[in-house]
């Protein structure tokens, strides 16, 4: 293990070793082998990075928008040109197949492109003559140093949801990525340096709870942006808010797809398979439960099962449909839900434990798994499983399905499949979920709308990217101004009234 490469922090425009010698293993999930180790920062390491970001802030804040946007544009061009290199890193550390890796980078690129509009997005408002000779205008100014904490499942996209907008708005950043797949963040920060970003504007500090806690309480950190599981999202929100920071904190999910009897079942089955098993189900917008309004279930299950048989599982670089799970521990936890489903009386339509993968016997494999007749009291239904496991719950009516979705503690995404526009419109109005798809299984909003759920999927009221992101990374300052008019007793500048 000692001969393995060590992933360092990236601070002040260069790799940084810090003082802590604690490390965590980074696996290649397809082989099951430790490929690298990553440094885990101490509080002192984190404090050093914040000091660097704080020192870089005034010059970055005061740089002209034109120069800042040129750097942003260079970053966009480099990222687009080299996205294949980043995709390789994602597949090697996360395990997702190349097409999923490229997909997440493209969704991140969209946010960079959105941030290119920052001069327009942050230009404020102006009201002339609110009283005689008095104007009021509102500026949007940056905050200072902002902290970003991201999860393992989108090691490029989630940091890209946040730091392009934060930086384009004039803030400086300390990013603490997931310790499970940390290399993508270093790669992005190095690329931004190459694009012309001044040293210290984007810093990456690797670590675990110690680094996160240091970020949450640091007096020079003005805002915290988080994405991860619900218990940690709640903790982040409460702790950072207690320390006077603004917080956007996105949590876990359990997304339902409601299928009405009139739905196009081929379209629905394609959507269910993509949304349930894409990225091995490790997506916060994955469909986890299909709520089938009878008599649709038998036919739909047959169509899903037929498609699942055609899915290939294997190393993400080898043109498969689905890669491994992130760690052995997580793989075993997800597989444990198959035992729970059996004990709780569900029908196991497809059991992913039997999956065969050529060449890599030690990878963290679990094949697509399908349960029918899942009890809504079972942990299989209630928990966020975060793996390639799709549950079917049968209901008699639209209302029964809607009530089930609205009773969930989560409210991230949902979808309805139907050919009835009236039913879809009613669902859009009545469902207690933050992002809704109508015949679209994964309704992730484009970058110029905002992303975020309701209930235990989002703490606080600040969503990610889009207008909400601009709002979050800037603060308004209202100025009320009166200038003496030369025509009323000032010096004579030759205005007609003075003559
Ligand atoms: P996680 O909550 O375990 O970790 C997220 C981050 O928090 C990591 O950087 C981790 O180092 C840090 N962390 C973990 N435990 C901590 C602790 N006790 N104290 C302080 N910091 C801690 O999440 P994960 O397993 O990396 O990611 C998967 C989860 O993220 C799923 O629940 C998924 O639904 C969620 N997610 C949500 C969204 C969304 O948009 N709502 C998007 C992606 C992922």
Coordinates of C-alpha atoms and ligand atoms in Angstrom, one line a residue:
X1 CA 0.0 0.0 0.0
X2 CA 2.8 2.4 0.8
X3 CA 4.0 2.4 -2.9
X4 CA 0.6 3.6 -4.1
X5 CA 0.3 7.2 -5.3
X6 CA -1.0 9.7 -2.7
X7 CA -3.6 12.3 -3.8
X8 CA -2.7 15.6 -2.2
X9 CA -4.7 18.7 -1.6
X10 CA -4.6 21.5 -4.2
X11 CA -4.1 24.9 -2.5
X12 CA -2.9 28.3 -3.8
X13 CA -2.7 27.0 -7.4
X14 CA -0.5 24.0 -6.6
X15 CA -0.5 20.5 -5.0
X16 CA -0.1 20.8 -1.2
X17 CA 0.8 18.1 1.2
X18 CA -0.5 19.8 4.4
X19 CA 0.5 18.6 7.8
X20 CA -1.8 15.6 8.4
X21 CA -0.5 12.2 7.4
X22 CA -3.8 10.5 7.8
X23 CA -5.0 8.9 4.6
X24 CA -8.0 6.9 3.2
X25 CA -7.9 4.3 0.4
X26 CA -9.3 5.1 -3.0
X27 CA -10.5 2.0 -4.9
X28 CA -10.9 1.0 -8.4
X29 CA -14.4 -0.5 -7.8
X30 CA -14.2 -2.6 -11.0
X31 CA -11.1 -4.5 -9.7
X32 CA -11.8 -4.2 -6.0
X33 CA -8.1 -3.0 -5.6
X34 CA -6.9 0.0 -3.7
X35 CA -5.5 2.2 -6.5
X36 CA -4.4 5.3 -4.5
X37 CA -4.5 6.8 -1.1
X38 CA -5.9 10.3 -0.4
X39 CA -4.7 12.6 2.3
X40 CA -7.2 13.5 5.0
X41 CA -6.8 17.1 6.1
X42 CA -6.4 18.2 9.7
X43 CA -8.2 21.3 11.0
X44 CA -4.9 23.2 10.6
X45 CA -4.7 22.1 6.9
X46 CA -8.3 23.3 6.4
X47 CA -7.6 26.6 8.1
X48 CA -4.5 27.2 5.9
X49 CA -6.6 26.7 2.8
X50 CA -9.3 29.2 4.1
X51 CA -6.5 31.7 4.8
X52 CA -5.2 31.3 1.2
X53 CA -8.8 31.7 -0.2
X54 CA -9.3 34.8 2.0
X55 CA -6.1 36.4 0.8
X56 CA -7.0 35.7 -2.8
X57 CA -10.5 37.2 -2.4
X58 CA -9.9 41.0 -2.7
X59 CA -8.1 40.8 -6.0
X60 CA -10.5 38.4 -7.5
X61 CA -13.5 40.3 -6.3
X62 CA -12.1 43.6 -7.7
X63 CA -11.0 42.1 -11.1
X64 CA -13.1 43.5 -14.0
X65 CA -16.0 41.3 -15.0
X66 CA -14.5 41.3 -18.5
X67 CA -11.3 39.6 -17.3
X68 CA -13.1 37.2 -15.0
X69 CA -15.4 36.1 -17.9
X70 CA -12.4 35.6 -20.2
X71 CA -11.0 33.1 -17.6
X72 CA -14.4 31.4 -17.2
X73 CA -14.6 31.1 -21.0
X74 CA -11.1 29.6 -21.2
X75 CA -12.2 27.1 -18.5
X76 CA -15.3 26.1 -20.5
X77 CA -13.2 25.5 -23.6
X78 CA -10.6 23.5 -21.9
X79 CA -13.2 21.4 -20.0
X80 CA -15.1 20.7 -23.2
X81 CA -11.9 19.8 -25.1
X82 CA -10.6 17.4 -22.4
X83 CA -13.8 15.9 -21.0
X84 CA -12.6 12.5 -22.2
X85 CA -9.7 12.6 -19.8
X86 CA -12.0 13.5 -16.9
X87 CA -14.4 10.7 -17.8
X88 CA -11.5 8.2 -17.5
X89 CA -10.8 9.5 -14.0
X90 CA -14.5 9.2 -13.1
X91 CA -14.8 5.6 -14.3
X92 CA -11.5 4.6 -12.6
X93 CA -12.6 5.9 -9.2
X94 CA -16.4 5.8 -9.2
X95 CA -16.9 2.9 -11.6
X96 CA -19.6 4.4 -13.7
X97 CA -19.6 3.5 -17.4
X98 CA -17.9 6.0 -19.8
X99 CA -21.2 7.2 -21.3
X100 CA -22.5 8.0 -17.8
X101 CA -19.2 9.7 -16.9
X102 CA -19.4 11.9 -20.0
X103 CA -23.1 12.6 -19.3
X104 CA -22.3 14.0 -15.9
X105 CA -19.5 16.2 -17.2
X106 CA -21.8 17.6 -19.9
X107 CA -24.4 18.5 -17.2
X108 CA -21.6 20.2 -15.3
X109 CA -20.4 22.1 -18.4
X110 CA -24.0 23.5 -18.7
X111 CA -23.5 25.2 -15.4
X112 CA -20.2 26.7 -16.5
X113 CA -21.9 28.0 -19.6
X114 CA -24.7 29.4 -17.4
X115 CA -22.1 31.2 -15.3
X116 CA -20.6 32.8 -18.4
X117 CA -23.7 35.0 -18.2
X118 CA -22.8 36.3 -14.7
X119 CA -22.3 40.0 -15.8
X120 CA -26.0 39.9 -16.9
X121 CA -27.2 37.7 -14.1
X122 CA -25.7 39.9 -11.3
X123 CA -26.2 43.3 -12.7
X124 CA -28.7 44.5 -10.1
X125 CA -31.6 47.0 -10.4
X126 CA -31.9 50.8 -10.5
X127 CA -34.9 53.1 -9.8
X128 CA -34.5 56.7 -10.7
X129 CA -36.1 59.6 -8.9
X130 CA -37.8 57.7 -6.1
X131 CA -38.0 61.1 -4.5
X132 CA -36.9 64.4 -6.1
X133 CA -33.3 63.9 -7.0
X134 CA -33.0 60.6 -5.2
X135 CA -32.2 57.3 -6.8
X136 CA -32.2 53.8 -5.3
X137 CA -30.2 51.0 -6.8
X138 CA -29.4 47.4 -5.7
X139 CA -26.0 45.9 -6.2
X140 CA -25.2 42.2 -6.2
X141 CA -21.9 41.6 -4.5
X142 CA -19.9 38.5 -3.7
X143 CA -19.7 37.0 -0.2
X144 CA -16.1 36.1 0.3
X145 CA -14.8 32.6 0.9
X146 CA -17.4 29.9 0.4
X147 CA -17.1 26.2 1.3
X148 CA -18.4 23.3 -0.9
X149 CA -18.8 19.7 0.3
X150 CA -19.7 17.1 -2.3
X151 CA -20.8 13.4 -2.4
X152 CA -19.2 10.4 -4.2
X153 CA -21.8 9.8 -6.8
X154 CA -21.2 12.8 -9.0
X155 CA -17.5 13.6 -8.4
X156 CA -17.4 16.2 -11.3
X157 CA -21.0 17.3 -11.7
X158 CA -21.8 18.3 -8.1
X159 CA -18.7 20.5 -7.6
X160 CA -19.5 22.0 -11.1
X161 CA -23.1 22.8 -9.8
X162 CA -21.5 25.2 -7.4
X163 CA -18.0 26.5 -8.0
X164 CA -18.4 28.0 -11.5
X165 CA -21.2 30.3 -10.2
X166 CA -19.5 31.1 -6.9
X167 CA -16.3 32.0 -8.8
X168 CA -17.9 33.9 -11.6
X169 CA -19.7 36.0 -9.0
X170 CA -16.4 37.0 -7.4
X171 CA -16.1 34.6 -4.5
X172 CA -13.2 32.3 -3.6
X173 CA -13.7 28.6 -2.8
X174 CA -12.5 25.8 -0.6
X175 CA -13.9 22.5 -2.0
X176 CA -14.0 19.4 0.1
X177 CA -14.9 16.5 -2.3
X178 CA -15.9 13.0 -1.3
X179 CA -12.8 11.0 -0.1
X180 CA -14.1 8.0 -2.1
X181 CA -13.3 9.5 -5.5
X182 CA -11.3 12.7 -5.0
X183 CA -9.2 13.0 -8.1
X184 CA -11.8 14.7 -10.3
X185 CA -11.7 17.8 -8.1
X186 CA -7.9 18.2 -8.3
X187 CA -8.2 17.8 -12.1
X188 CA -10.8 20.5 -12.3
X189 CA -8.8 22.9 -10.1
X190 CA -5.7 22.3 -12.2
X191 CA -7.6 22.9 -15.4
X192 CA -9.0 26.2 -14.0
X193 CA -5.5 27.3 -13.1
X194 CA -4.4 26.5 -16.7
X195 CA -7.4 28.6 -17.9
X196 CA -5.9 31.6 -16.0
X197 CA -7.6 31.5 -12.6
X198 CA -5.4 33.2 -10.1
X199 CA -3.8 31.1 -7.4
X200 CA -6.0 30.7 -4.3
X201 CA -9.4 31.3 -5.9
X202 CA -10.3 27.6 -6.1
X203 CA -8.7 25.3 -3.4
X204 CA -9.3 21.6 -2.9
X205 CA -8.9 20.1 0.5
X206 CA -9.5 16.4 0.9
X207 CA -10.7 14.9 4.1
X208 CA -13.5 13.5 6.3
X209 CA -15.5 14.8 9.2
X210 CA -12.6 16.7 10.7
X211 CA -12.1 18.8 7.6
X212 CA -15.9 19.3 7.1
X213 CA -16.3 20.4 10.7
X214 CA -13.5 22.9 10.4
X215 CA -15.1 24.4 7.3
X216 CA -18.5 24.6 9.0
X217 CA -17.3 26.6 12.0
X218 CA -14.6 28.8 10.4
X219 CA -15.3 32.5 10.9
X220 CA -14.0 33.5 7.5
X221 CA -16.2 31.1 5.6
X222 CA -19.4 32.9 4.6
X223 CA -21.4 30.2 3.0
X224 CA -21.6 26.4 2.8
X225 CA -22.9 24.4 -0.2
X226 CA -23.5 20.7 0.4
X227 CA -24.8 17.7 -1.4
X228 CA -25.0 14.2 0.3
X229 CA -27.1 12.0 2.4
X230 CA -30.0 13.3 4.5
X231 CA -28.6 12.8 8.0
X232 CA -25.4 14.6 7.0
X233 CA -27.3 17.3 5.0
X234 CA -29.3 18.0 8.2
X235 CA -26.2 18.2 10.3
X236 CA -24.5 20.5 7.8
X237 CA -27.5 22.8 7.7
X238 CA -27.9 23.1 11.4
X239 CA -24.2 23.4 12.2
X240 CA -23.3 26.0 9.5
X241 CA -26.4 28.0 10.2
X242 CA -25.5 28.1 13.9
X243 CA -22.2 29.6 12.9
X244 CA -23.9 32.3 11.0
X245 CA -23.4 31.1 7.4
X246 CA -25.8 30.9 4.6
X247 CA -26.4 27.2 3.6
X248 CA -27.7 25.3 0.7
X249 CA -27.9 21.6 1.8
X250 CA -29.2 18.9 -0.5
X251 CA -30.0 15.5 0.9
X252 CA -31.0 12.0 -0.1
X253 CA -34.0 10.7 -2.1
X254 CA -36.5 8.0 -2.8
X255 CA -38.0 8.8 -6.1
X256 CA -41.3 7.3 -7.3
X257 CA -42.5 6.8 -10.8
X258 CA -46.3 6.8 -11.0
X259 CA -47.6 4.7 -14.0
X260 CA -51.2 5.2 -15.0
X261 CA -53.1 2.5 -16.9
X262 CA -53.1 4.6 -20.1
X263 CA -49.3 5.0 -20.2
X264 CA -47.3 3.9 -23.2
X265 CA -45.7 0.9 -21.6
X266 CA -42.7 0.5 -23.9
X267 CA -41.7 4.1 -23.3
X268 CA -42.3 3.6 -19.6
X269 CA -40.3 0.3 -19.4
X270 CA -37.3 2.0 -21.2
X271 CA -37.5 4.9 -18.9
X272 CA -37.8 2.7 -15.8
X273 CA -34.7 0.7 -16.8
X274 CA -32.6 3.8 -17.6
X275 CA -33.7 5.6 -14.5
X276 CA -33.5 2.6 -12.1
X277 CA -30.2 1.1 -13.2
X278 CA -28.2 3.9 -14.9
X279 CA -25.0 4.6 -12.9
X280 CA -25.9 1.4 -10.9
X281 CA -28.7 3.3 -9.2
X282 CA -26.2 5.6 -7.4
X283 CA -28.0 8.8 -8.5
X284 CA -30.1 11.0 -6.3
X285 CA -32.6 11.3 -9.1
X286 CA -32.7 7.5 -9.8
X287 CA -36.1 6.0 -9.9
X288 CA -36.3 3.6 -6.9
X289 CA -40.1 2.8 -6.8
X290 CA -42.6 2.2 -9.5
X291 CA -46.1 2.8 -8.3
X292 CA -48.2 0.9 -10.8
X293 CA -51.9 1.8 -11.0
X294 CA -53.6 -1.5 -11.8
X295 CA -54.2 -3.3 -14.1
X296 CA -50.9 -2.2 -15.5
X297 CA -48.3 -4.0 -13.3
X298 CA -48.1 -7.5 -14.9
X299 CA -47.5 -6.2 -18.4
X300 CA -45.1 -3.5 -17.2
X301 CA -43.0 -5.9 -15.2
X302 CA -42.7 -8.3 -18.1
X303 CA -41.5 -5.5 -20.3
X304 CA -39.0 -4.3 -17.7
X305 CA -37.7 -7.8 -17.0
X306 CA -37.2 -8.4 -20.7
X307 CA -35.1 -5.2 -21.0
X308 CA -33.1 -6.0 -17.9
X309 CA -32.0 -9.4 -19.4
X310 CA -30.2 -7.4 -22.1
X311 CA -28.2 -5.2 -19.7
X312 CA -24.5 -5.9 -19.4
X313 CA -22.6 -5.4 -16.1
X314 CA -18.8 -4.8 -16.1
X315 CA -15.8 -2.5 -16.1
X316 CA -17.1 0.9 -17.1
X317 CA -14.4 1.3 -19.8
X318 CA -15.6 -1.9 -21.7
X319 CA -18.8 -0.6 -23.2
X320 CA -21.1 -2.1 -20.6
X321 CA -24.5 -0.7 -19.5
X322 CA -23.7 -0.7 -15.7
X323 CA -20.6 -0.6 -13.6
X324 CA -19.8 -1.7 -10.0
X325 CA -20.9 -0.1 -6.8
X326 CA -18.6 2.4 -5.0
X327 CA -17.3 0.1 -2.3
X328 CA -17.6 -3.5 -1.0
X329 CA -19.3 -2.2 2.1
X330 CA -21.9 -0.3 0.1
X331 CA -22.4 -3.3 -2.3
X332 CA -23.0 -5.6 0.7
X333 CA -25.5 -3.1 2.2
X334 CA -27.5 -2.9 -1.0
X335 CA -27.4 -6.7 -1.4
X336 CA -28.7 -6.9 2.1
X337 CA -32.0 -5.4 1.0
X338 CA -32.6 -8.5 -1.1
X339 CA -32.8 -10.5 2.1
X340 CA -35.0 -7.9 3.7
X341 CA -37.3 -7.9 0.6
X342 CA -37.6 -11.7 0.9
X343 CA -38.3 -11.6 4.6
X344 CA -40.9 -8.9 4.1
X345 CA -42.8 -10.9 1.5
X346 CA -41.9 -9.2 -1.7
X347 CA -41.6 -11.2 -5.0
X348 CA -38.0 -11.2 -6.2
X349 CA -38.4 -10.9 -10.0
X350 CA -34.7 -10.5 -10.7
X351 CA -32.0 -11.1 -8.2
X352 CA -28.8 -9.2 -9.0
X353 CA -26.6 -11.2 -6.7
X354 CA -26.2 -13.8 -9.4
X355 CA -24.5 -11.4 -11.8
X356 CA -21.4 -12.8 -13.7
X357 CA -18.7 -10.4 -14.7
X358 CA -15.8 -11.7 -16.8
X359 CA -12.2 -10.9 -15.7
X360 CA -12.8 -9.0 -12.5
X361 CA -14.0 -11.3 -9.8
X362 CA -13.2 -8.9 -6.9
X363 CA -15.1 -5.9 -8.3
X364 CA -18.0 -4.5 -6.2
X365 CA -20.6 -6.1 -8.5
X366 CA -24.4 -6.3 -8.0
X367 CA -26.6 -6.8 -11.0
X368 CA -30.0 -5.1 -11.6
X369 CA -32.6 -6.3 -9.1
X370 CA -36.3 -6.1 -9.4
X371 CA -38.9 -6.6 -6.6
X372 CA -42.7 -6.8 -7.0
X373 CA -45.5 -6.5 -4.5
X374 CA -43.2 -4.5 -2.1
X375 CA -44.9 -3.7 1.2
X376 CA -44.9 0.1 2.0
X377 CA -44.0 -0.8 5.6
X378 CA -40.8 -2.6 4.5
X379 CA -37.4 -0.9 4.8
X380 CA -37.0 -1.8 1.1
X381 CA -39.7 0.8 0.4
X382 CA -38.8 3.3 3.1
X383 CA -35.0 3.5 2.9
X384 CA -32.8 5.2 0.3
X385 CA -31.0 2.1 -1.0
X386 CA -28.8 3.8 -3.5
X387 CA -28.1 0.9 -5.7
X388 CA -29.5 -1.0 -8.8
X389 CA -32.7 -2.0 -7.0
X390 CA -36.1 -1.2 -8.4
X391 CA -39.3 -1.9 -6.4
X392 CA -42.8 -2.2 -7.7
X393 CA -45.7 -1.2 -5.5
X394 CA -49.2 -1.9 -6.9
X395 CA -52.1 0.5 -6.2
X396 CA -55.7 0.6 -7.3
X397 CA -56.1 4.3 -8.1
X398 CA -54.2 7.5 -9.0
X399 CA -55.1 9.0 -5.6
X400 CA -53.7 6.0 -3.7
X401 CA -50.4 6.4 -5.7
X402 CA -50.3 10.2 -5.1
X403 CA -50.9 9.7 -1.3
X404 CA -48.1 7.3 -1.1
X405 CA -45.6 9.7 -2.8
X406 CA -46.7 12.5 -0.7
X407 CA -46.3 10.5 2.5
X408 CA -42.6 9.9 1.8
X409 CA -40.1 11.7 3.9
X410 CA -38.2 12.6 0.7
X411 CA -39.3 14.9 -2.0
X412 CA -36.4 15.1 -4.5
X413 CA -37.7 13.9 -7.9
X414 CA -40.8 12.1 -9.2
X415 CA -42.3 11.2 -12.6
X416 CA -45.7 10.4 -13.9
X417 CA -46.2 8.3 -17.1
X418 CA -49.6 8.8 -18.7
X419 CA -51.2 9.9 -22.0
X420 CA -53.8 11.9 -20.1
X421 CA -52.8 15.6 -20.0
X422 CA -55.4 16.4 -17.3
X423 CA -54.0 13.7 -15.0
X424 CA -50.5 14.9 -15.6
X425 CA -51.5 18.5 -14.8
X426 CA -53.2 17.5 -11.7
X427 CA -50.2 15.5 -10.6
X428 CA -47.8 18.4 -11.2
X429 CA -50.1 20.5 -9.0
X430 CA -50.7 18.1 -6.2
X431 CA -47.4 16.2 -5.7
X432 CA -45.2 17.3 -2.8
X433 CA -41.9 16.9 -4.6
X434 CA -39.4 19.5 -5.8
X435 CA -38.7 18.2 -9.4
X436 CA -41.4 16.6 -11.5
X437 CA -41.1 14.7 -14.8
X438 CA -44.1 14.2 -17.1
X439 CA -43.2 11.2 -19.3
X440 CA -39.6 12.1 -18.3
X441 CA -38.1 9.8 -15.7
X442 CA -35.2 11.9 -14.4
X443 CA -36.3 15.5 -14.5
X444 CA -33.0 17.2 -13.7
X445 CA -33.6 20.8 -14.5
X446 CA -31.3 22.5 -17.1
X447 CA -28.7 24.9 -15.7
X448 CA -30.8 28.0 -16.1
X449 CA -33.5 26.6 -13.8
X450 CA -32.6 25.5 -10.3
X451 CA -32.1 22.0 -8.8
X452 CA -33.5 20.9 -5.5
X453 CA -36.1 18.8 -3.7
X454 CA -38.5 19.3 -0.9
X455 CA -38.9 17.8 2.6
X456 CA -35.9 15.8 3.7
X457 CA -34.2 16.1 0.3
X458 CA -33.4 19.8 0.9
X459 CA -32.6 21.7 4.1
X460 CA -33.3 25.4 4.1
X461 CA -34.7 27.2 1.1
X462 CA -31.7 27.6 -1.3
X463 CA -31.7 25.3 -4.3
X464 CA -28.6 24.7 -6.5
X465 CA -27.5 26.5 -9.7
X466 CA -29.7 28.6 -12.0
X467 CA -31.2 31.7 -10.5
X468 CA -31.1 30.2 -7.0
X469 CA -27.4 29.7 -7.4
X470 CA -26.8 33.3 -8.4
X471 CA -28.9 34.4 -5.5
X472 CA -27.0 32.2 -3.1
X473 CA -23.5 33.3 -4.1
X474 CA -24.2 37.0 -4.1
X475 CA -25.8 39.3 -1.6
X476 CA -27.8 42.4 -2.3
X477 CA -26.8 45.9 -1.2
X478 CA -29.4 48.6 -1.7
X479 CA -28.0 52.2 -2.1
X480 CA -30.2 55.3 -1.7
X481 CA -28.3 58.2 -3.3
X482 CA -28.8 62.0 -3.7
X483 CA -26.4 64.3 -5.5
X484 CA -26.7 68.0 -5.3
X485 CA -28.0 69.3 -8.6
X486 CA -25.9 72.2 -9.9
X487 CA -29.1 74.0 -10.9
X488 CA -30.1 74.2 -7.2
X489 CA -27.2 76.2 -5.7
X490 CA -24.2 74.3 -6.9
X491 CA -21.4 75.7 -8.9
X492 CA -22.3 77.0 -12.3
X493 CA -21.5 74.3 -14.9
X494 CA -23.5 76.1 -17.6
X495 CA -26.7 74.2 -17.2
X496 CA -29.7 76.1 -18.7
X497 CA -31.4 76.7 -15.3
X498 CA -28.3 78.5 -14.0
X499 CA -28.3 81.1 -16.8
Ligands
LIG1 P1 -22.5 11.4 2.4 O1 -23.5 12.2 3.1 O2 -21.9 10.2 3.1 O3 -21.2 12.3 2.1 C1 -21.3 13.6 1.5 C2 -20.1 14.4 2.0 O4 -20.2 14.6 3.4 C3 -18.7 13.8 1.7 O5 -17.8 14.8 1.3 C4 -18.3 13.2 3.1 O6 -16.9 13.3 3.2 C5 -19.0 14.2 4.0 N1 -19.4 13.5 5.3 C6 -19.7 12.2 5.4 N2 -20.0 11.9 6.7 C7 -19.8 13.1 7.4 C8 -20.0 13.4 8.8 N3 -20.4 12.5 9.7 N4 -19.7 14.7 9.1 C9 -19.3 15.6 8.2 N5 -19.2 15.3 6.9 C10 -19.4 14.1 6.5 O7 -23.0 11.1 1.0 P2 -22.4 10.1 -0.2 O8 -22.6 8.7 0.2 O9 -21.0 10.6 -0.6 O10 -23.4 10.4 -1.4 C11 -24.6 9.8 -1.6 C12 -25.8 10.5 -1.0 O11 -25.8 11.8 -1.6 C13 -27.1 9.9 -1.3 O12 -27.9 10.0 -0.1 C14 -27.7 10.8 -2.4 O13 -29.1 10.8 -2.5 C15 -27.1 12.1 -2.0 N6 -27.1 13.0 -3.2 C16 -28.1 13.9 -3.2 C17 -28.2 14.8 -4.3 C18 -29.2 15.8 -4.4 O14 -29.1 16.6 -5.3 N7 -30.2 15.9 -3.5 C19 -27.2 14.6 -5.4 C20 -26.3 13.6 -5.3 C21 -26.2 12.8 -4.2

